[in-house]
Coordinates of C-alpha atoms in Angstrom, one line a residue:
Chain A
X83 CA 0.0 0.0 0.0
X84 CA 2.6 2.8 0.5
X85 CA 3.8 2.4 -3.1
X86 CA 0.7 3.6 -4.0
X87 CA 0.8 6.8 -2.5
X88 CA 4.0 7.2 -4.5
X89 CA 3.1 9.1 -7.5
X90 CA 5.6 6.6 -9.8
X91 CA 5.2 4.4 -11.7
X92 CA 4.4 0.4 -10.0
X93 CA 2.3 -2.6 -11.0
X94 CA -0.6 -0.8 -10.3
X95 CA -1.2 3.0 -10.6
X96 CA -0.8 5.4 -7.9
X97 CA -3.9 6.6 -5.8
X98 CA -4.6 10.3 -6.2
X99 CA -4.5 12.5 -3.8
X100 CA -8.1 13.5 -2.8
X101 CA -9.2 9.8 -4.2
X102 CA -10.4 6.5 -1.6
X103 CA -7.4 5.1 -0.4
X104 CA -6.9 1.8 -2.4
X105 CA -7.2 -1.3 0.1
X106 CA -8.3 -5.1 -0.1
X107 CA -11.3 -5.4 2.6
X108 CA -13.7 -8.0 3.4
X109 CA -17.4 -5.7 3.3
X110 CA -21.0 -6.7 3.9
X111 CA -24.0 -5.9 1.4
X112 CA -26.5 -4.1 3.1
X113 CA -28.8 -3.7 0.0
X114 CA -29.3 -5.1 -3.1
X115 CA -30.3 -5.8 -6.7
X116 CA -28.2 -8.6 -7.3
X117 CA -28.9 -12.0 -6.5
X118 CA -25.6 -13.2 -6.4
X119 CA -25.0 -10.4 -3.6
X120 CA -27.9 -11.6 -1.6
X121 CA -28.3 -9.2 1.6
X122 CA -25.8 -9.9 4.9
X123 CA -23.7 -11.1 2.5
X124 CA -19.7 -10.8 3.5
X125 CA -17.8 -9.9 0.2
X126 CA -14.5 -9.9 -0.4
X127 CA -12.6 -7.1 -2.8
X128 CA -11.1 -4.0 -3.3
X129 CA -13.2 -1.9 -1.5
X130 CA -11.3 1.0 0.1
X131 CA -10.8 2.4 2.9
X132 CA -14.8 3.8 3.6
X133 CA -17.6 3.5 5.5
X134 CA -20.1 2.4 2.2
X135 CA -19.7 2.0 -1.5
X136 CA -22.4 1.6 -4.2
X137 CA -20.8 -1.2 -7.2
X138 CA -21.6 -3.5 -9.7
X139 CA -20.1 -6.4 -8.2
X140 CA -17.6 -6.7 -10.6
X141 CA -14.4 -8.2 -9.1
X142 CA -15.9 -9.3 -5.8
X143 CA -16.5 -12.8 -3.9
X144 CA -19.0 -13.7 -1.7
X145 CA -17.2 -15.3 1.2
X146 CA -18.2 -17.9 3.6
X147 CA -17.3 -16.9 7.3
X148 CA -19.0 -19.7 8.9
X149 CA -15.7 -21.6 9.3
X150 CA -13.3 -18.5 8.8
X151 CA -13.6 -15.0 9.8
X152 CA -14.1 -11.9 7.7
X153 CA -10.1 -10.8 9.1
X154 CA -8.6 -14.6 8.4
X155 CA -9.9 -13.6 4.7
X156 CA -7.3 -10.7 4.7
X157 CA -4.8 -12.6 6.3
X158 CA -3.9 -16.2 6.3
X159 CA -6.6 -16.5 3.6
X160 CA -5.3 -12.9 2.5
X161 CA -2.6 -12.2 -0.3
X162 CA -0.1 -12.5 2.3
X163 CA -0.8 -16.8 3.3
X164 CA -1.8 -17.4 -0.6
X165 CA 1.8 -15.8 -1.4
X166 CA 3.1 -18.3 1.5
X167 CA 1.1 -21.2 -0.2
X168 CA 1.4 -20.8 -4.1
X169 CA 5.2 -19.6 -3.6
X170 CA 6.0 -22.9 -1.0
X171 CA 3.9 -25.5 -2.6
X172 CA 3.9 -25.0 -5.9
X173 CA 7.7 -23.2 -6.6
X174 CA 9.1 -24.9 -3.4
X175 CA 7.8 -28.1 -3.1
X176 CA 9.5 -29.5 0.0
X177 CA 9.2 -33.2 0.6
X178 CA 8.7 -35.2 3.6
X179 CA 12.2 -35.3 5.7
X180 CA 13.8 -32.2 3.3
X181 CA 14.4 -29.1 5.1
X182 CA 13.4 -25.7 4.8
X183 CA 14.6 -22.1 5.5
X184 CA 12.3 -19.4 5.7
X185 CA 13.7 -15.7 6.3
X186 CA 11.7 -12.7 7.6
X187 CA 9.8 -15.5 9.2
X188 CA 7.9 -14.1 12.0
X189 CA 6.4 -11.9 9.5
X190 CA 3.1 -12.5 7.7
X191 CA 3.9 -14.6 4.9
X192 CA 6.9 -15.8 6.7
X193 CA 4.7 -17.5 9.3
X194 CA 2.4 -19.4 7.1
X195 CA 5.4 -20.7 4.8
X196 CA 7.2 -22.1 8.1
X197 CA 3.9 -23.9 9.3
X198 CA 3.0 -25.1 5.9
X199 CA 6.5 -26.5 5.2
X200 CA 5.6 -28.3 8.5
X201 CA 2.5 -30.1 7.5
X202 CA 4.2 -30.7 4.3
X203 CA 6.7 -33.2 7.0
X204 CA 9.9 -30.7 6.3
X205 CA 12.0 -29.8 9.1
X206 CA 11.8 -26.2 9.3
X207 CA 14.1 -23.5 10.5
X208 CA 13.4 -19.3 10.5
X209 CA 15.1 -16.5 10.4
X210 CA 14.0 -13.8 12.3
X211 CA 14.7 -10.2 13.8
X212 CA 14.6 -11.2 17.8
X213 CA 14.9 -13.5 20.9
X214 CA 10.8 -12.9 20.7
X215 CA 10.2 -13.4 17.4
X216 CA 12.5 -16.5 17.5
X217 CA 10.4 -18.0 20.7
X218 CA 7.0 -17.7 19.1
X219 CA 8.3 -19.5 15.8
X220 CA 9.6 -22.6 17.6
X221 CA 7.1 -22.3 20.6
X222 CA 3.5 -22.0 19.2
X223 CA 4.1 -22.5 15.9
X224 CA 6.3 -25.5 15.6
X225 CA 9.2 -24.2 13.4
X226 CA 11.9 -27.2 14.8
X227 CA 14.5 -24.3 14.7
X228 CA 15.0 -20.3 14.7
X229 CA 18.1 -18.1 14.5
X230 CA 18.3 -14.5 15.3
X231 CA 20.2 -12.4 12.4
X232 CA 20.6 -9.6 14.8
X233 CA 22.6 -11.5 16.9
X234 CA 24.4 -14.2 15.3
X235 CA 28.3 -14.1 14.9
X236 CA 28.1 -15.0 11.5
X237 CA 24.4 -15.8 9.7
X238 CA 26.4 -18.6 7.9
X239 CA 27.7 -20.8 10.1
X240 CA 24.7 -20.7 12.1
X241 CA 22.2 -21.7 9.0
X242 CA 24.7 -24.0 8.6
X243 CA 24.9 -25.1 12.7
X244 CA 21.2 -25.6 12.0
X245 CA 21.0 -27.7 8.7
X246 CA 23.9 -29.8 8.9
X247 CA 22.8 -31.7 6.0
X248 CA 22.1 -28.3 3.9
X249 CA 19.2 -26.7 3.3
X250 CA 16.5 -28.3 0.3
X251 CA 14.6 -24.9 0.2
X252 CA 15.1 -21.6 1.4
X253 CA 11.8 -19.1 0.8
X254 CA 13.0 -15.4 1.0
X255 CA 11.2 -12.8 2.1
X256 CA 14.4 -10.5 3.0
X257 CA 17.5 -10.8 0.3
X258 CA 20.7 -9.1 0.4
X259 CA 23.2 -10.8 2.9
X260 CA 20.3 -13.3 4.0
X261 CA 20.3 -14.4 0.6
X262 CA 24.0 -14.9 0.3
X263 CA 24.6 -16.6 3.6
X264 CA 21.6 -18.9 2.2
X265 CA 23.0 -19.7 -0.8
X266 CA 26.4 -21.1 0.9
X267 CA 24.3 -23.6 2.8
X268 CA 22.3 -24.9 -0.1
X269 CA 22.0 -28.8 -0.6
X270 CA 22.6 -30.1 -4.6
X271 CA 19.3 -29.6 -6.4
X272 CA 17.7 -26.8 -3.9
X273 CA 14.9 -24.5 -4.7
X274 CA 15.1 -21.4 -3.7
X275 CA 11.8 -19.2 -3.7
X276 CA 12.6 -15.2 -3.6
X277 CA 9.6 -13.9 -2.7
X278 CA 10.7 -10.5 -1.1
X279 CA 14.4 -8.3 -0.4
X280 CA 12.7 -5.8 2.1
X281 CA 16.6 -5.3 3.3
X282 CA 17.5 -3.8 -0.5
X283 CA 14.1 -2.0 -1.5
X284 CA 15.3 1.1 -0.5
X285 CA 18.8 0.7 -0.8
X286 CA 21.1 2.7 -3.2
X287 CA 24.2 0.7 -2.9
X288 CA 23.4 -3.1 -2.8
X289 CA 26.1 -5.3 -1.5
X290 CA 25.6 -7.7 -4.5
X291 CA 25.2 -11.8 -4.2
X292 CA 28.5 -13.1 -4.6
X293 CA 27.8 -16.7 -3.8
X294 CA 26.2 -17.4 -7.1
X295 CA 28.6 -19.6 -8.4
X296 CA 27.0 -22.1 -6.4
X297 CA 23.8 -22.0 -8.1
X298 CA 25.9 -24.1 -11.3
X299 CA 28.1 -26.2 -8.8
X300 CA 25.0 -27.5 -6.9
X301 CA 22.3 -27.4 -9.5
X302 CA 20.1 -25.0 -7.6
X303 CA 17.1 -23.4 -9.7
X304 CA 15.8 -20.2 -8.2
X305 CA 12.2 -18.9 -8.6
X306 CA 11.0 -15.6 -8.3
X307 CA 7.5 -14.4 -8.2
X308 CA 4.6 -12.2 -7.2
X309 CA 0.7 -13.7 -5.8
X310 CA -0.4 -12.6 -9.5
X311 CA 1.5 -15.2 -11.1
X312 CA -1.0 -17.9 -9.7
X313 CA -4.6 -15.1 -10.0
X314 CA -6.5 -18.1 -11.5
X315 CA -5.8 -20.5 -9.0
X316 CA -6.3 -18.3 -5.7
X317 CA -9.6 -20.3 -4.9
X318 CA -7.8 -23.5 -4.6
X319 CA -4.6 -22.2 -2.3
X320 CA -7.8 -20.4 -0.2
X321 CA -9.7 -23.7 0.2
X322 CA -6.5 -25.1 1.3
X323 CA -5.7 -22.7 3.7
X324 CA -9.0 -22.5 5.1
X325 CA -9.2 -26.2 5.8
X326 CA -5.6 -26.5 7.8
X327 CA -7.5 -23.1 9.7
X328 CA -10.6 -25.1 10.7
X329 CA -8.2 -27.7 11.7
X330 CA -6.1 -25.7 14.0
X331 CA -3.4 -26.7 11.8
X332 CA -2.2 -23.6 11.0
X333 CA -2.2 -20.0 13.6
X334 CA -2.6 -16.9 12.3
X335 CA -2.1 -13.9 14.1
X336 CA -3.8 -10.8 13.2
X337 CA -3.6 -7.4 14.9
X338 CA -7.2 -5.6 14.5
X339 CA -7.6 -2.4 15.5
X340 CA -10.9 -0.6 16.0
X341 CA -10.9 2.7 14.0
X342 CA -13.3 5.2 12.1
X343 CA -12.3 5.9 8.2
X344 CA -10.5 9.2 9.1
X345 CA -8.3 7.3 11.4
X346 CA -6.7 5.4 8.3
X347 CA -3.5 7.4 8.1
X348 CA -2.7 7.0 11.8
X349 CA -3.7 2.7 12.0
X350 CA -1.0 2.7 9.2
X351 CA 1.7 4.2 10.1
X352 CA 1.7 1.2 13.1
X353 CA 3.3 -0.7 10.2
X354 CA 6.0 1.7 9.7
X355 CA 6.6 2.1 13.7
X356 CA 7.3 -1.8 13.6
X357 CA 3.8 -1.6 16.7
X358 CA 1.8 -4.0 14.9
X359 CA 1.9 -7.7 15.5
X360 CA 0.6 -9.9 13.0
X361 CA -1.1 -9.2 10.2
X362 CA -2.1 -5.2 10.7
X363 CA -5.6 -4.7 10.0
X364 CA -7.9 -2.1 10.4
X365 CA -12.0 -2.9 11.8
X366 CA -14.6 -0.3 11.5
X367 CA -16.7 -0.7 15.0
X368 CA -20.8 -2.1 14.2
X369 CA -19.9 -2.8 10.7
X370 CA -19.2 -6.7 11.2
Chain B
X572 CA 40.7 -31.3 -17.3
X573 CA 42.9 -28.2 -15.8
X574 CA 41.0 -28.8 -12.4
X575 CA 42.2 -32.4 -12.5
X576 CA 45.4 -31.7 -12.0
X577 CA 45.1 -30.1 -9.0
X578 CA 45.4 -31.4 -5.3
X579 CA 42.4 -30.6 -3.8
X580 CA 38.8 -31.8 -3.4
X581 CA 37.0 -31.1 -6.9
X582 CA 33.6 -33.1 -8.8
X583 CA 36.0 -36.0 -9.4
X584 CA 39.5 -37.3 -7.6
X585 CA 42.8 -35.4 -8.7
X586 CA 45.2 -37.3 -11.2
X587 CA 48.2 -38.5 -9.3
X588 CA 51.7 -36.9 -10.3
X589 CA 53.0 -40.0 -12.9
X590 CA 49.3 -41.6 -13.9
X591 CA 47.7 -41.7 -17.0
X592 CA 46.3 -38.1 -18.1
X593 CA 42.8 -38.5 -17.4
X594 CA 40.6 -37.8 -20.7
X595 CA 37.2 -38.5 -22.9
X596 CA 38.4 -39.6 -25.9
X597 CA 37.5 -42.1 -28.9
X598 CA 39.6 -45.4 -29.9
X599 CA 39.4 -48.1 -31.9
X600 CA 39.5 -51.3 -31.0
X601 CA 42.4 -53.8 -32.4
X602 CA 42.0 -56.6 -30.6
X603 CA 38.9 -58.3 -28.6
X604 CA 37.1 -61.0 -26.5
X605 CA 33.8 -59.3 -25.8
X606 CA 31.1 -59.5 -28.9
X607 CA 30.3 -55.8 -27.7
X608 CA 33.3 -54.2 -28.8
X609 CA 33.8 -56.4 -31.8
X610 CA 37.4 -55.3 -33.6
X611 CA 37.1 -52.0 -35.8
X612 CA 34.5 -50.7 -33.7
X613 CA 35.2 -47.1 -32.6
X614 CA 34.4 -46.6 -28.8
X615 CA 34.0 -43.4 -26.7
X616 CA 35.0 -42.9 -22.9
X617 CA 37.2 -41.7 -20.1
X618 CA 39.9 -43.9 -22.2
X619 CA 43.2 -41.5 -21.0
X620 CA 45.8 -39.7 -22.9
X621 CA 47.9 -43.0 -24.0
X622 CA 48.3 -45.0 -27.3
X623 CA 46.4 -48.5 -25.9
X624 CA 44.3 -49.9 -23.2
X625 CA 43.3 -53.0 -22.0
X626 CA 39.8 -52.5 -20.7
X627 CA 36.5 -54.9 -20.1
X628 CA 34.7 -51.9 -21.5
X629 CA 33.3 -50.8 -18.6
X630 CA 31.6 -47.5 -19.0
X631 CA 32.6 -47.1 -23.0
X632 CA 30.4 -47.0 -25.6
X633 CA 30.3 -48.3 -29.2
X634 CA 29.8 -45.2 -31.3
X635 CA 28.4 -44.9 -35.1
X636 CA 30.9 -43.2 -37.0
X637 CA 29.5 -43.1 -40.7
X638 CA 27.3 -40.2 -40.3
X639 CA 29.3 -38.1 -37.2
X640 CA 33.0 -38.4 -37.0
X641 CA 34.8 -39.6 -34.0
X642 CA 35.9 -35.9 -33.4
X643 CA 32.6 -34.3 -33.6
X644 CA 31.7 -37.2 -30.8
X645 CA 34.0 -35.6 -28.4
X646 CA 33.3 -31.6 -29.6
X647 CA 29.3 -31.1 -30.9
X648 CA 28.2 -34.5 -29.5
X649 CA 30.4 -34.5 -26.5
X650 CA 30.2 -32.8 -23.0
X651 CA 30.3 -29.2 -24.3
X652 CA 27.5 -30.1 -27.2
X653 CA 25.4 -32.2 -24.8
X654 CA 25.5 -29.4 -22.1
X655 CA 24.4 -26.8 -24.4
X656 CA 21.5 -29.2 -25.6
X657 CA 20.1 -30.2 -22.3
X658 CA 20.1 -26.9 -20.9
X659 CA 18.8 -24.8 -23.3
X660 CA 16.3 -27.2 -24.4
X661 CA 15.4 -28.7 -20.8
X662 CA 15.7 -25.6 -18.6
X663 CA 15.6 -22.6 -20.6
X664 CA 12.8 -23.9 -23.4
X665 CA 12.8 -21.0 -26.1
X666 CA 10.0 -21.2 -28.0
X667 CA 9.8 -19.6 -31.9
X668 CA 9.4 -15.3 -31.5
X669 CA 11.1 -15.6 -28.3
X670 CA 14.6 -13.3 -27.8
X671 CA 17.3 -16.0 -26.7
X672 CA 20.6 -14.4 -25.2
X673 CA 23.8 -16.4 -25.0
X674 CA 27.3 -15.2 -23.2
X675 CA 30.6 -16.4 -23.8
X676 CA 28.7 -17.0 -27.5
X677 CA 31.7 -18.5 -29.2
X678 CA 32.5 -21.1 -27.1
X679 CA 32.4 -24.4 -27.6
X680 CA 29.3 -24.3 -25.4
X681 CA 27.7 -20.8 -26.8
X682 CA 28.4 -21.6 -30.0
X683 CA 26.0 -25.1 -30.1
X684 CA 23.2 -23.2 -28.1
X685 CA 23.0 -20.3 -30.0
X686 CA 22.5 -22.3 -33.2
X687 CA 19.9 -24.9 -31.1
X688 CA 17.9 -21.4 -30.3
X689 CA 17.9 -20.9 -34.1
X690 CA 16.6 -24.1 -34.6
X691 CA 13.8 -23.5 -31.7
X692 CA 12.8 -20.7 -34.0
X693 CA 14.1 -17.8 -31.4
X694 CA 16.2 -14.4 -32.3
X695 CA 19.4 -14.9 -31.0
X696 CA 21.9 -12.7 -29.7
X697 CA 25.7 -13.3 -28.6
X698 CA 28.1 -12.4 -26.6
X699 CA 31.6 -12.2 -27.3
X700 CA 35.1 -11.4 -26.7
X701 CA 36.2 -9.6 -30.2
X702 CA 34.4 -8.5 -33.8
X703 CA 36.1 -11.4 -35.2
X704 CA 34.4 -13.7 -33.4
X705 CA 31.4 -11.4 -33.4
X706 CA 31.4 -12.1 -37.6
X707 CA 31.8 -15.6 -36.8
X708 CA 28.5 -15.6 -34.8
X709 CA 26.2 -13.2 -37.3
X710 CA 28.1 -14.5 -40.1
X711 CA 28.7 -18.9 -40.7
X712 CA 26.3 -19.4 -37.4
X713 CA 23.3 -17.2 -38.6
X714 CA 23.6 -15.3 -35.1
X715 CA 20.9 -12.4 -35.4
X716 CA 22.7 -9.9 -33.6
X717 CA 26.5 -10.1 -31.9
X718 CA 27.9 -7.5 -29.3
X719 CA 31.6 -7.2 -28.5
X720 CA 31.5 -6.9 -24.3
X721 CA 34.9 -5.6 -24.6
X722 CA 34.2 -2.7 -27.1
X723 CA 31.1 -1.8 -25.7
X724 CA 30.5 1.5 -23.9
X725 CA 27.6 0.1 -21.3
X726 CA 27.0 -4.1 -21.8
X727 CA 23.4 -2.8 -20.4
X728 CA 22.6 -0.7 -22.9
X729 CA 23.8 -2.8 -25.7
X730 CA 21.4 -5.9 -24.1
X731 CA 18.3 -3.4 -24.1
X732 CA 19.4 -2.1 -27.9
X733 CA 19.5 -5.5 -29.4
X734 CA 17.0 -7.0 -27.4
X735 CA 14.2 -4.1 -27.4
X736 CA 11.6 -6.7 -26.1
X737 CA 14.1 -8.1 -23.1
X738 CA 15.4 -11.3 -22.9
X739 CA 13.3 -14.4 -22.6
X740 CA 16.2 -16.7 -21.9
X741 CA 19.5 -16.2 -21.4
X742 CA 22.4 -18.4 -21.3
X743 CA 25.2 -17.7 -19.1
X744 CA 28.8 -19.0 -19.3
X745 CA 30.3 -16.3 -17.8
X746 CA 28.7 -14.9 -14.4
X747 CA 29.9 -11.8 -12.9
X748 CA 29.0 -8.2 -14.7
X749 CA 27.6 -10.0 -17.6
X750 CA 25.0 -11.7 -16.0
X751 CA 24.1 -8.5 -14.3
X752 CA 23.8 -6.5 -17.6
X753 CA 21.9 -9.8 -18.7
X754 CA 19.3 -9.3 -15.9
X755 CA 18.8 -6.1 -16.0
X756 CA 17.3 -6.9 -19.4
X757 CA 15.7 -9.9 -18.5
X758 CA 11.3 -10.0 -20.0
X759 CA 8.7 -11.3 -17.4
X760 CA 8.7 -14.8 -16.9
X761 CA 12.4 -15.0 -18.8
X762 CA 14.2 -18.0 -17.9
X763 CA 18.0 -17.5 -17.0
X764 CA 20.4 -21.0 -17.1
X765 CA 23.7 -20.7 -15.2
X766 CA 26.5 -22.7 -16.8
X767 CA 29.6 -21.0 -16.0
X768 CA 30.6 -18.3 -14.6
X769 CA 33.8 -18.3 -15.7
X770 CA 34.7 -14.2 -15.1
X771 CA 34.3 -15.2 -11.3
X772 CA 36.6 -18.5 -10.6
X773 CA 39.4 -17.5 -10.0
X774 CA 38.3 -14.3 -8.3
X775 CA 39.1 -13.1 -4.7
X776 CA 36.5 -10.8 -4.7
X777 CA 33.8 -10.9 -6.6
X778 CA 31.6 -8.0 -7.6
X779 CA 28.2 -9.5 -6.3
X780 CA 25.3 -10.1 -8.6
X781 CA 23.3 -6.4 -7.8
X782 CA 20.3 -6.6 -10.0
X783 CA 18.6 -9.8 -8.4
X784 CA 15.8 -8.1 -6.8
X785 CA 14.4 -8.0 -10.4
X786 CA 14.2 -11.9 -10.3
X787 CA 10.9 -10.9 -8.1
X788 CA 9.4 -8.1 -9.7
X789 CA 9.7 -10.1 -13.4
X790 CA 8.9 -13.6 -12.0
X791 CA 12.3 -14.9 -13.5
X792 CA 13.4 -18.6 -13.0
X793 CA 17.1 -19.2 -12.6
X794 CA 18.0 -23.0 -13.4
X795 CA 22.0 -23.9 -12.5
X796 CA 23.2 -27.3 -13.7
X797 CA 26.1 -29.4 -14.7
X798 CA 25.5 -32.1 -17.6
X799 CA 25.9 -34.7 -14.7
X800 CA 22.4 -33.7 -13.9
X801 CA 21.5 -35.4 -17.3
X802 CA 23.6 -38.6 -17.1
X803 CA 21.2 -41.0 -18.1
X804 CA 19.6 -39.2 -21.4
X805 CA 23.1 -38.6 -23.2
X806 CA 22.0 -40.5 -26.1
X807 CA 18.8 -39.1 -26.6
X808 CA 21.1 -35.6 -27.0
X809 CA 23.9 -37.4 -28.9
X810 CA 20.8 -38.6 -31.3
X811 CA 19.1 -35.1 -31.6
X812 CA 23.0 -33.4 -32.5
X813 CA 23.7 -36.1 -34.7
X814 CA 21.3 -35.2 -36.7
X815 CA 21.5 -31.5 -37.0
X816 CA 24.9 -32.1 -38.1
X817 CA 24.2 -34.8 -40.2
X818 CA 21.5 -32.5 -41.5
X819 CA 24.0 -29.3 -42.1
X820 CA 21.7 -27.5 -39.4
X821 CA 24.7 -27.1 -36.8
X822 CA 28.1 -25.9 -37.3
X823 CA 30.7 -27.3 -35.2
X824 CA 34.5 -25.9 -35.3
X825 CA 36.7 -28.3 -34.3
X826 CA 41.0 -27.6 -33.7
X827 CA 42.4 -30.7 -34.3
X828 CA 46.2 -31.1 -33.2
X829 CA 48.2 -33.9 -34.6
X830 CA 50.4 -35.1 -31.9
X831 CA 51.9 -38.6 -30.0
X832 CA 51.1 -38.8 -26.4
X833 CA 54.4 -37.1 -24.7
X834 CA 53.2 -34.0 -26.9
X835 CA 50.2 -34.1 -25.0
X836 CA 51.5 -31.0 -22.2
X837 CA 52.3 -29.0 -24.4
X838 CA 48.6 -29.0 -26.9
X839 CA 46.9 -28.6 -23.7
X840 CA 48.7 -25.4 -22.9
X841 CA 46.9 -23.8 -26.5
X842 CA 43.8 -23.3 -24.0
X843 CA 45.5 -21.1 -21.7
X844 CA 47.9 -19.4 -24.5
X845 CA 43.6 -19.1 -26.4
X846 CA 45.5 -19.6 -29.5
X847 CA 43.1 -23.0 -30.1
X848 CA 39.7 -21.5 -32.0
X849 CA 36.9 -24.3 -31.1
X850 CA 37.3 -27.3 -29.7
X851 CA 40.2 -28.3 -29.1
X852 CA 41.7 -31.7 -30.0
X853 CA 44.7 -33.9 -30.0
X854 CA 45.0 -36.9 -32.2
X855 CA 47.5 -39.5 -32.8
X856 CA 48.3 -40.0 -35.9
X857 CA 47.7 -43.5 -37.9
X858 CA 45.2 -44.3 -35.1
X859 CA 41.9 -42.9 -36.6

């Protein structure tokens, strides 16, 4: 979302100033003339950040949230767990006994990769930003190991401390040095998935991967992607996902806060302020 | 072969100071007591630099000579032919109207895939270390397009100039700054296979690949690979080769050396002196 408010070019265009705020939210028709929005409906789309919005329809889902709740639809069944499950499962594919690296893996996509590599019989390590972070990964949600980059003496020798046999797939959600000291601890024929490099977005002066060589010595293939690469298939990773939810398989964690449609700005900038925990999203009060 | 003669850990064992030059070649057989290898039959394998064996003909092969010379089964249908077949075809799959790019173009490797990628029906560009060798490409191996790295004022913008669409697969034998300048041409979905990286061996500090963030944003798939990752189709390559040369489709340079075995040091050293131009052979004389 704050790429949109950059007025430069992206994959989607920039929202003007003046203009509803851009934002995926999970709604609830109030009236209609549609019968495939049938009153007290919950529907699932682009619908901005604003109190009510007359449409068409057109490029919304009814959702069921019997089993899973209007917020689970924004998060673990959101862009962020179907990034997790298209980018693991289907570019991935770790096999029973393999293991799996996930960096930036307290974060939201992060989480559900680590879990779903679980149920997938991997043995799963993360890479996260604190002693926290690391606690809740291998406490409540079963990651067998987790390593702090902040305070590790050297990020390689402890990936490879914990994957002695190296590592069969490595999802990355940060890049940069991660990615290096990942590379060095790949097993022959690893995948690697690069899903993110949130530590070079913004950076003018990349260090550079300098352990490529490795990708010809060990026969690694690398995959990158974005959640649009899979847009006719999203139903399938969300029935899925909502199915290890009902199970209790998987725990997501979602941080909703309470707040009126002028309060947008503020709810936001909890991203930015690193307050957030979970998947940040933002209720209006009565509107459920 | 150089790598062989080295003492330290490697893809295969070092050869011992006063063995037998390890080496692929082709013989012929002069005398025998297996019906496999009947006498006149020309066989391929790790036979050594010597003048005769005796061998059970464990891992050699019988090899049709009356279409494809025994040469052209250790250069166009040998390692560096087969490794440009199965990794263009397998892992970077041009398809006709695609834009293939190749480095290191005029190489015993380059050379075969850029000509495969004309086959596949794909506009082909190389990469190369001199306009000579640039002719060679546009010129007897019906190249589309040639650029001299060495001559060029920005690789980048040479890439983008020739290749106005980006690059749906590139071919790397040479890592380093040309892989960069490669990427940062690279179309969505392009697929990028890593077979040498040649600029970067024997370096102490490498530049770091900078531009992989874009291996995200266009959805790139990067595929490393040695030809042992294809052991057990060799023939089905060796067939589909065969017949391009047999066919006139493929052009295969070939720098034979006449020599006897004690020789052998000193036609080796033609690599490193890059006075050989192809593939380089040595052959005993009265043997063939």
């Amino acid at each position: 979302m704050r790429g949109w408010l950059d007025d430069a070019p992206s994959y989607v265009p920039p929202v003007k100033v003046g203009a509803v705020m851009r934002a995926l939210a999970v709604g609830r028709v109030v009236e209609s003339k549609n019968d495939d929005f049938p009153v007290g409906a919950h529907v699932h789309g682009t619908l901005g950040v604003r109190d009510y919005l007359v449409t068409d329809g057109k490029d919304l889902r009814v959702i069921d949230t019997s089993q899973v709740s209007g917020p689970e639809h924004l998060a673990a069944l959101g862009l962020t767990g179907l990034t997790a499950y298209f980018g693991l499962m289907e570019l991935g594919k770790p096999t029973e006994g393999e293991t799996v690296l996930v960096s930036g893996a307290a974060g939201a996509v992060g989480s559900v990769v680590g879990q779903l590599a679980k149920i997938a019989g991997a043995r799963v390590i993360g890479i996260a930003g604190s002693d926290e972070k690391c606690e809740w990964l291998t406490g409540e949600l079963g990651f067998d190991e987790a390593i702090n980059y902040k305070t590790a003496d050297s990020l390689t020798k402890a990936i490879a401390s914990a994957a002695p046999n190296g590592v069969d797939v490595f999802f990355d959600n940060v890049g940069g040095r991660v990615l290096d000291a990942a590379l060095a601890n790949t097993a022959r024929n690893a995948r690697l998935v690069i899903c993110g490099a949130i530590s070079d977005y913004n950076s003018t002066d990349r260090a550079g991967i300098r352990n490529y060589p490795r990708i010809i010595t060990h026969s690694l293939t690398i995959h990158g992607f974005t959640i649009g690469d899979f847009g006719d298939r999203l139903p399938e990773g969300m029935k899925a996902l909502g199915g290890y939810l009902a199970e209790g398989k998987l725990v997501s964690r979602i941080d909703a806060r309470d707040a009126e449609v002028k309060d947008f700005p503020e709810v936001f900038g909890a991203l930015f302020e690193g307050t957030n925990t979970g998947k940040l999203i933002m209720a209006l009060p009565g509107r459920e």
